[in-house]
PDB file of C-alpha atoms and ligand atoms in Angstrom:
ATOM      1  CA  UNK A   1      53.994  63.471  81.757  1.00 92.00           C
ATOM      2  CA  UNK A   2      52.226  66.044  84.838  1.00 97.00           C
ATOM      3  CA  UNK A   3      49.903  64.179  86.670  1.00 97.00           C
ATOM      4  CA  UNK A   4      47.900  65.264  89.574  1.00 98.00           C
ATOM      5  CA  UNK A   5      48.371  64.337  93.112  1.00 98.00           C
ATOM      6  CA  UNK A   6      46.778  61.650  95.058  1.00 98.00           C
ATOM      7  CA  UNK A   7      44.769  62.727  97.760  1.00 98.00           C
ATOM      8  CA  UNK A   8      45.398  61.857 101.292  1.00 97.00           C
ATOM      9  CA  UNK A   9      41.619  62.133 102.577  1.00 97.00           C
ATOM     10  CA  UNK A  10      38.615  60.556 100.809  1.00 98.00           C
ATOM     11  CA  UNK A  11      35.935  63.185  98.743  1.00 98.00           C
ATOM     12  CA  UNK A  12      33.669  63.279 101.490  1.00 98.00           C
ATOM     13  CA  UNK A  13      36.036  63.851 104.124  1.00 98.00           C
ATOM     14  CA  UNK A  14      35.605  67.548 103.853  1.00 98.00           C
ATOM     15  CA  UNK A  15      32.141  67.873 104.117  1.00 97.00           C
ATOM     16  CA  UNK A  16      30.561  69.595 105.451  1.00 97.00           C
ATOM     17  CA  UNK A  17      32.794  72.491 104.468  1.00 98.00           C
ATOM     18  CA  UNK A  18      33.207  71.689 101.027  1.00 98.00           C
ATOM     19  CA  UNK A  19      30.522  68.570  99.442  1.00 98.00           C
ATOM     20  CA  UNK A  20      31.477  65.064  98.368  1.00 98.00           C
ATOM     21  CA  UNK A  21      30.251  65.916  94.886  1.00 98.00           C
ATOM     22  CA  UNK A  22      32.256  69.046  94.584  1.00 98.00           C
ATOM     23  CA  UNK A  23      35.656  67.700  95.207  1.00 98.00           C
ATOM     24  CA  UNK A  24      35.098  64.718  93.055  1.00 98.00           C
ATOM     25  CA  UNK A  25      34.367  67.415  90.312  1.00 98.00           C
ATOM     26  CA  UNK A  26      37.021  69.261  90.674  1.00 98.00           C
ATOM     27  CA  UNK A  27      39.683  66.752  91.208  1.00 98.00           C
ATOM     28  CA  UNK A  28      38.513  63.937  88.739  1.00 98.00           C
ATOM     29  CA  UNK A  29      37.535  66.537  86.038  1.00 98.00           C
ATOM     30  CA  UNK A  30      38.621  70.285  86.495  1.00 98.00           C
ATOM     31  CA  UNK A  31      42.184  69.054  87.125  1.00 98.00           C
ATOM     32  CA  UNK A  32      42.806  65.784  85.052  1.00 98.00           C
ATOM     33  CA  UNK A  33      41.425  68.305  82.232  1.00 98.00           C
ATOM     34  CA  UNK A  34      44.506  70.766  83.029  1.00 98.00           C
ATOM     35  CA  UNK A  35      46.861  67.532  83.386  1.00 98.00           C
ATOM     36  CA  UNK A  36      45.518  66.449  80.251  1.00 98.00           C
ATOM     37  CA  UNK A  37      46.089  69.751  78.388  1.00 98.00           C
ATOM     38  CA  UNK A  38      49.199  70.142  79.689  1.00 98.00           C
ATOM     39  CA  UNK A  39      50.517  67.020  78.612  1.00 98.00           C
ATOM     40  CA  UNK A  40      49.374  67.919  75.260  1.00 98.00           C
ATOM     41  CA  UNK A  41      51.022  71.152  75.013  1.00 98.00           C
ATOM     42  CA  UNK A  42      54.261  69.809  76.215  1.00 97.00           C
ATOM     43  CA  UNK A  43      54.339  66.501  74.284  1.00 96.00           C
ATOM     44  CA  UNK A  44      56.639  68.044  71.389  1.00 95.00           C
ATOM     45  CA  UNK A  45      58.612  70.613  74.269  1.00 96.00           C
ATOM     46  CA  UNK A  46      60.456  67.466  75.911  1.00 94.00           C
ATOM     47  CA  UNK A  47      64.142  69.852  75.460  1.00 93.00           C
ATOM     48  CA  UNK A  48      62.396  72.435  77.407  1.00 93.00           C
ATOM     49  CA  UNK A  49      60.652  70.071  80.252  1.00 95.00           C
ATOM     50  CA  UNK A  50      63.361  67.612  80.535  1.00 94.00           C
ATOM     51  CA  UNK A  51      63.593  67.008  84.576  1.00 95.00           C
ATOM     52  CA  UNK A  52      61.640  69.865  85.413  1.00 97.00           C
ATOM     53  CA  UNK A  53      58.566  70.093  87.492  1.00 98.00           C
ATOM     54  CA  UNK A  54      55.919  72.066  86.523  1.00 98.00           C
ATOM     55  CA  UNK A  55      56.724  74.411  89.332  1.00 98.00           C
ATOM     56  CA  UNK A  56      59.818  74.599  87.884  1.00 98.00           C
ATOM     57  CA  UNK A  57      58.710  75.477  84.494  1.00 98.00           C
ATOM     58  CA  UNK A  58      56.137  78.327  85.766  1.00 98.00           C
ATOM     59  CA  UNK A  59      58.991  79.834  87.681  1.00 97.00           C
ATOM     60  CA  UNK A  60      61.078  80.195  85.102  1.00 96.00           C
ATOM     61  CA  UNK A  61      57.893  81.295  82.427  1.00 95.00           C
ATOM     62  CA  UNK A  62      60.043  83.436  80.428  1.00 94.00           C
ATOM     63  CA  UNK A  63      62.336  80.377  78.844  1.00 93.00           C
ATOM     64  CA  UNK A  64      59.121  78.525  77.845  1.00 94.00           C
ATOM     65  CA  UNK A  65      58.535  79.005  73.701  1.00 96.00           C
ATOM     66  CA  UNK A  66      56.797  81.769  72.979  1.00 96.00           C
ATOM     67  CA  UNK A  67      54.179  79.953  71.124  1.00 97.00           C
ATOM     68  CA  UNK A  68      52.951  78.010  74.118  1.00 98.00           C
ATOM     69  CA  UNK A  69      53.229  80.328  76.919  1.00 97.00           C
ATOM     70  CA  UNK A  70      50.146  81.341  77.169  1.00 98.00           C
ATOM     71  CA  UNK A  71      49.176  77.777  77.046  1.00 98.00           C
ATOM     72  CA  UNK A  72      51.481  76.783  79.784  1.00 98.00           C
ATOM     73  CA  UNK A  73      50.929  79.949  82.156  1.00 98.00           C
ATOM     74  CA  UNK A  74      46.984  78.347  82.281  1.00 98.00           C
ATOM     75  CA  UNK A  75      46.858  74.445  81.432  1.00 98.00           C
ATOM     76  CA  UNK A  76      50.063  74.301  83.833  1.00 98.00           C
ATOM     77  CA  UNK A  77      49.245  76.962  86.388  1.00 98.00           C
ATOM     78  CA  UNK A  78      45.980  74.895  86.379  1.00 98.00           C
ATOM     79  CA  UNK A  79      48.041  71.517  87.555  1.00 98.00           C
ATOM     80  CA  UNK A  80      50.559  73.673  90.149  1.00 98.00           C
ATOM     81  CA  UNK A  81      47.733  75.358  91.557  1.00 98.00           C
ATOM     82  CA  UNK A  82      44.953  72.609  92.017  1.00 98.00           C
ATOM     83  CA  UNK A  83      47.905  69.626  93.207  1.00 98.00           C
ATOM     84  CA  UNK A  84      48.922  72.834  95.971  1.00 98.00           C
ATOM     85  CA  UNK A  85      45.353  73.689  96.943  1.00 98.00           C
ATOM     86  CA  UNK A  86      44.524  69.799  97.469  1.00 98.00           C
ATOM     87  CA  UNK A  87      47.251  69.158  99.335  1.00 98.00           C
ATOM     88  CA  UNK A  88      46.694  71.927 101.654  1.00 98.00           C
ATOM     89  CA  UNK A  89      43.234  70.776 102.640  1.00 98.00           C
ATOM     90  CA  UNK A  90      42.429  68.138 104.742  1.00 97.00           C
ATOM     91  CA  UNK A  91      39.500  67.145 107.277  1.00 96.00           C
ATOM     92  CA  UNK A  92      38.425  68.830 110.157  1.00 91.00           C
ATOM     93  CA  UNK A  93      38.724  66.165 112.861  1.00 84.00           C
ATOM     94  CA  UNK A  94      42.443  66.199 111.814  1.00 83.00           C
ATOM     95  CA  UNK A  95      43.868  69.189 113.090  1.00 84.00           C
ATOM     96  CA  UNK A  96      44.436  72.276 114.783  1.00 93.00           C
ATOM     97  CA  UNK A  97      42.640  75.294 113.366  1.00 94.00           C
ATOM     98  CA  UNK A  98      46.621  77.876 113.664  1.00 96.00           C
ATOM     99  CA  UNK A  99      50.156  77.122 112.653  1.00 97.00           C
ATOM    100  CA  UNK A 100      52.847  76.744 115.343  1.00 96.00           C
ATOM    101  CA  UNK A 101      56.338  77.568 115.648  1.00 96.00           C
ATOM    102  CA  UNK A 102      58.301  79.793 113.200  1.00 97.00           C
ATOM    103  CA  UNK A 103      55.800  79.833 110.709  1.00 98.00           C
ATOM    104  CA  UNK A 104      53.651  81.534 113.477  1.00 98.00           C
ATOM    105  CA  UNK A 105      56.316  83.422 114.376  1.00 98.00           C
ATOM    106  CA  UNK A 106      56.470  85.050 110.856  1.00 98.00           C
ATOM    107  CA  UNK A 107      52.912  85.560 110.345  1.00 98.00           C
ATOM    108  CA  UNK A 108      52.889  87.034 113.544  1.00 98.00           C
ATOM    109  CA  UNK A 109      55.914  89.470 112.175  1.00 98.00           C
ATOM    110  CA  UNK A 110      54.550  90.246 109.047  1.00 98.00           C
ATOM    111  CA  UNK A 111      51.018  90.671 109.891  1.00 98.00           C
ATOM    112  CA  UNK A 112      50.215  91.609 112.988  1.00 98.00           C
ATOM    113  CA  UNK A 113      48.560  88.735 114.337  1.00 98.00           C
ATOM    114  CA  UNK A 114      47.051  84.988 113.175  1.00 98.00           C
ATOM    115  CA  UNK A 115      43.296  86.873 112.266  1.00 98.00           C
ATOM    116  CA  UNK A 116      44.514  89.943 110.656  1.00 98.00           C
ATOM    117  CA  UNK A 117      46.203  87.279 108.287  1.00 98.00           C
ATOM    118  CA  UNK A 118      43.291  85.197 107.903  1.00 98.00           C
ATOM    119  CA  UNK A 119      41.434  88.388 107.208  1.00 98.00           C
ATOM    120  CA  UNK A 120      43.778  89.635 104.771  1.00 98.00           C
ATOM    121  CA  UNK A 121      43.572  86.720 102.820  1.00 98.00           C
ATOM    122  CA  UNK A 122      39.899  86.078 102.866  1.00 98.00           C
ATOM    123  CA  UNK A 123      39.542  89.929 101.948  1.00 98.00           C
ATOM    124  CA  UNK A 124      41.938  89.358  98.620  1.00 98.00           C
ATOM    125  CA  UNK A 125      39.915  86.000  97.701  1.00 98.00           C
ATOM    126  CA  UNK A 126      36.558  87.581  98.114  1.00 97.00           C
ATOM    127  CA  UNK A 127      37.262  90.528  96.468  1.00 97.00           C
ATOM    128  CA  UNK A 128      39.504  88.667  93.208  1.00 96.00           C
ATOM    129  CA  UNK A 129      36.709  89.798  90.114  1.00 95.00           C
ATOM    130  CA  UNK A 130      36.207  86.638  88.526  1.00 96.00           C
ATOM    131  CA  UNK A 131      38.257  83.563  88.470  1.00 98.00           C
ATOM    132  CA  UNK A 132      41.252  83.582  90.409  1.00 98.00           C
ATOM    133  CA  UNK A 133      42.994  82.972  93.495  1.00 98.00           C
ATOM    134  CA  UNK A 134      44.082  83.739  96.919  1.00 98.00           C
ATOM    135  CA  UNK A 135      46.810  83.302  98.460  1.00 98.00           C
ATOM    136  CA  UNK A 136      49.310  83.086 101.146  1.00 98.00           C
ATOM    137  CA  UNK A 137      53.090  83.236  99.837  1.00 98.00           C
ATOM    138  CA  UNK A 138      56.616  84.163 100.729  1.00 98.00           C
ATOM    139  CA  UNK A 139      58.541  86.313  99.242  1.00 97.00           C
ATOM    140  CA  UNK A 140      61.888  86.263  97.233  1.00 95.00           C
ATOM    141  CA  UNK A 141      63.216  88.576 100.636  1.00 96.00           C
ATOM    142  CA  UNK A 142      61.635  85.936 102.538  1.00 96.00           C
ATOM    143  CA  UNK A 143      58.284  87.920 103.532  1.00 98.00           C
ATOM    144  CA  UNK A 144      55.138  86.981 103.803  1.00 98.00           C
ATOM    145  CA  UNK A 145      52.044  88.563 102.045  1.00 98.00           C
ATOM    146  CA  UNK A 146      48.800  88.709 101.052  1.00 98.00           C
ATOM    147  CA  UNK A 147      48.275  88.310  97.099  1.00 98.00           C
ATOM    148  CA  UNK A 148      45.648  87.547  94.799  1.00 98.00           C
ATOM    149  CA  UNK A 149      46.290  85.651  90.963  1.00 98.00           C
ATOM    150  CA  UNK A 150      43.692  85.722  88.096  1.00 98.00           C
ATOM    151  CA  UNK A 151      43.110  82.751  86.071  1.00 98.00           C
ATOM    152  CA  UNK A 152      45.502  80.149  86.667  1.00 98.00           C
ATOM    153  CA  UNK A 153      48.247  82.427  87.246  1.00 98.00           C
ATOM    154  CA  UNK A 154      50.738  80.957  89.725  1.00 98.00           C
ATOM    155  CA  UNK A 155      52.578  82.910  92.090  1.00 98.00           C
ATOM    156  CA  UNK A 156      55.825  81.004  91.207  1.00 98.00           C
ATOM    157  CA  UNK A 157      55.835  83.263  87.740  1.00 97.00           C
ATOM    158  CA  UNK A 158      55.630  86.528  89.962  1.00 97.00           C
ATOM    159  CA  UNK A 159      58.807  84.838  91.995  1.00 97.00           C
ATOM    160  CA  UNK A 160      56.738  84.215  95.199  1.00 98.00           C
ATOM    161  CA  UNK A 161      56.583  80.604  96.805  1.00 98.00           C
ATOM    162  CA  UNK A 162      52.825  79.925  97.830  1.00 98.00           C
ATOM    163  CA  UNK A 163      52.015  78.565 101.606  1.00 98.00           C
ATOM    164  CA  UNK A 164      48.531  78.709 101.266  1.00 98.00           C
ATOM    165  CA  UNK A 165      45.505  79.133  98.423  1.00 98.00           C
ATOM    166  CA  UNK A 166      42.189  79.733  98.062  1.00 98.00           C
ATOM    167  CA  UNK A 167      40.436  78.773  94.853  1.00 98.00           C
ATOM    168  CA  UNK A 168      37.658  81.245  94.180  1.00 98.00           C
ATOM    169  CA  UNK A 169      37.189  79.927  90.270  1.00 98.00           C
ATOM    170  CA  UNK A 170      33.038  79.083  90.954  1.00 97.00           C
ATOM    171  CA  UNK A 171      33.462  75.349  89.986  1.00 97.00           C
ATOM    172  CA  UNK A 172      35.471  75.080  93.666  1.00 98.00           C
ATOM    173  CA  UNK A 173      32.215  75.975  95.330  1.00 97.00           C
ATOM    174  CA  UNK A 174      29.155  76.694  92.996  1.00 97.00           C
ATOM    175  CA  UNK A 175      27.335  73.390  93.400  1.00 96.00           C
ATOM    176  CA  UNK A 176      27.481  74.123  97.777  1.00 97.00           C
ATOM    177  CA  UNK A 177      27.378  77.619  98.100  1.00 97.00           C
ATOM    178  CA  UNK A 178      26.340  79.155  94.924  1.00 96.00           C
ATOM    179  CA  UNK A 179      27.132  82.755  94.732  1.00 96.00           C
ATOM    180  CA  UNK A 180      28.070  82.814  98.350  1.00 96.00           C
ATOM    181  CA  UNK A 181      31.707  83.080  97.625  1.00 97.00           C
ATOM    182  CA  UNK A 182      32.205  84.543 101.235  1.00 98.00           C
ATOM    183  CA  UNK A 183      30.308  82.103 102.902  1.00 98.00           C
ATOM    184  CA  UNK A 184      33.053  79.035 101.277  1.00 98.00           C
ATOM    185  CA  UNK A 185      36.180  81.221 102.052  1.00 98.00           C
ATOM    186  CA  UNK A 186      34.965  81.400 105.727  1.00 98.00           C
ATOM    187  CA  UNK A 187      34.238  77.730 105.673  1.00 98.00           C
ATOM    188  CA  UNK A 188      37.628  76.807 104.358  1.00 98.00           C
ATOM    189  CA  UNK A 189      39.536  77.830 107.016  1.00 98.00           C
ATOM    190  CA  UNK A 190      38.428  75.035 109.577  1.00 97.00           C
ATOM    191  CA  UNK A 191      39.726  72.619 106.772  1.00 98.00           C
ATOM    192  CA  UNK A 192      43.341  74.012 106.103  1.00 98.00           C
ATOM    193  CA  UNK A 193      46.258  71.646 107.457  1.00 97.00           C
ATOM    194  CA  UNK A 194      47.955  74.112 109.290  1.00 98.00           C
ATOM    195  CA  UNK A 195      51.099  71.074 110.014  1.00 97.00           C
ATOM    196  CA  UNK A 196      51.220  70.799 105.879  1.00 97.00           C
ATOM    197  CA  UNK A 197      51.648  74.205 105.734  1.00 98.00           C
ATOM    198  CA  UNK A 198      54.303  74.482 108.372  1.00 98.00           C
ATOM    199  CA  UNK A 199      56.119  71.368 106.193  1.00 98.00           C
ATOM    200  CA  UNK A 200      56.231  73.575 103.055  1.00 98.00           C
ATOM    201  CA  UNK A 201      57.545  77.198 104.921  1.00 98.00           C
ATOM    202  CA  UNK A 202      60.569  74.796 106.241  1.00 97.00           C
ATOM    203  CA  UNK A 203      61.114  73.599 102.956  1.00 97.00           C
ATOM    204  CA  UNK A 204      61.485  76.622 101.815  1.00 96.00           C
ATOM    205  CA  UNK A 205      63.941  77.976 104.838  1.00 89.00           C
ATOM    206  CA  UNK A 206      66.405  74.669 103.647  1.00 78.00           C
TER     207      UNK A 206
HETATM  208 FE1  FE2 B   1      39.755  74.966  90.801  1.00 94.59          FE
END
């Protein structure tokens, strides 16, 4: 059984950036609905799921039944995605607003500079037509870059490790900022935890 992760901040702790009301939604609905659906679609697979994450699984898509594919590629890029995004946010009070170190270092490298990286990214989630994602990721030659996913997609299935997302489906910031999708990308930079982030690039350097 997939299950979703438990937060490490309360739903109001990321307010004002993001509303009490909409993480509850999201979290306690959106998600356990993609948990739930998952679990259904795998319940009969158990040969095929056998000690695998789901991050497993949507990295190696192509060994998945034919017949549920589809179903996993959304109802499980739905769990991998979400569980990443929430455990990249945190409150504002918490921490700094840049990474430090390597993973600064490499951002640095690849982009240019910290802002042309934040701009990048805010640029691909802005501009993703309809529901989708943004997102930071590395690269199978150990890059980083810029890409965007629709649906639930996950970047694992294109062979790319994600660092950092940006939900732009509406239900991650309709009730707040209605059709502003620009103003909530802006917003959700001062609530990204930068040391999280940093975590997950060395676990991937191991
Ligand atoms: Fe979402």
């Amino acid at each position: 059984m997939y299950e979703k992760i438990k937060l490490t901040y309360k739903y109001h702790d990321l307010e004002p950036y993001i509303d009490k009301l909409t993480v509850k939604t999201h979290y306690e609905k959106h998600l356990q609905s993609y948990v739930n659906n998952l679990n259904t679609i795998l319940k009969d697979y158990e040969e095929f799921t056998k000690g695998k994450t789901i991050e497993d699984i949507l990295g190696d898509i192509d060994n998945i039944p034919k017949e549920i594919t589809q179903g996993v590629i959304n109802q499980g890029g739905g769990v991998s995605n979400h569980n990443f995004y929430f455990s990249i946010l945190h409150p504002k009070s918490k921490g700094k607003q840049k990474p430090e170190g390597k993973l600064m270092e490499v951002i640095i490298r690849d982009f240019g500079s910290f802002e042309k990286m934040k701009t990048q990214l805010s640029n691909a989630s802005i501009s993703q037509f309809g529901s989708g994602w943004g997102w930071l990721v590395l690269d199978e030659n150990g890059k980083l870059q810029i890409i965007k996913t629709m649906n639930q997609d996950s970047p694992l299935s294109l062979n790319k490790k994600p660092l950092l997302a940006i939900d732009v489906w509406e239900h991650a910031y309709y009730l707040k900022y209605k059709n502003l999708r620009n103003e909530y990308v802006k917003n959700l930079w001062k609530i990204i935890n930068w040391s999280k982030i940093e975590e997950i690039y060395e676990s991937y350097n191991k």
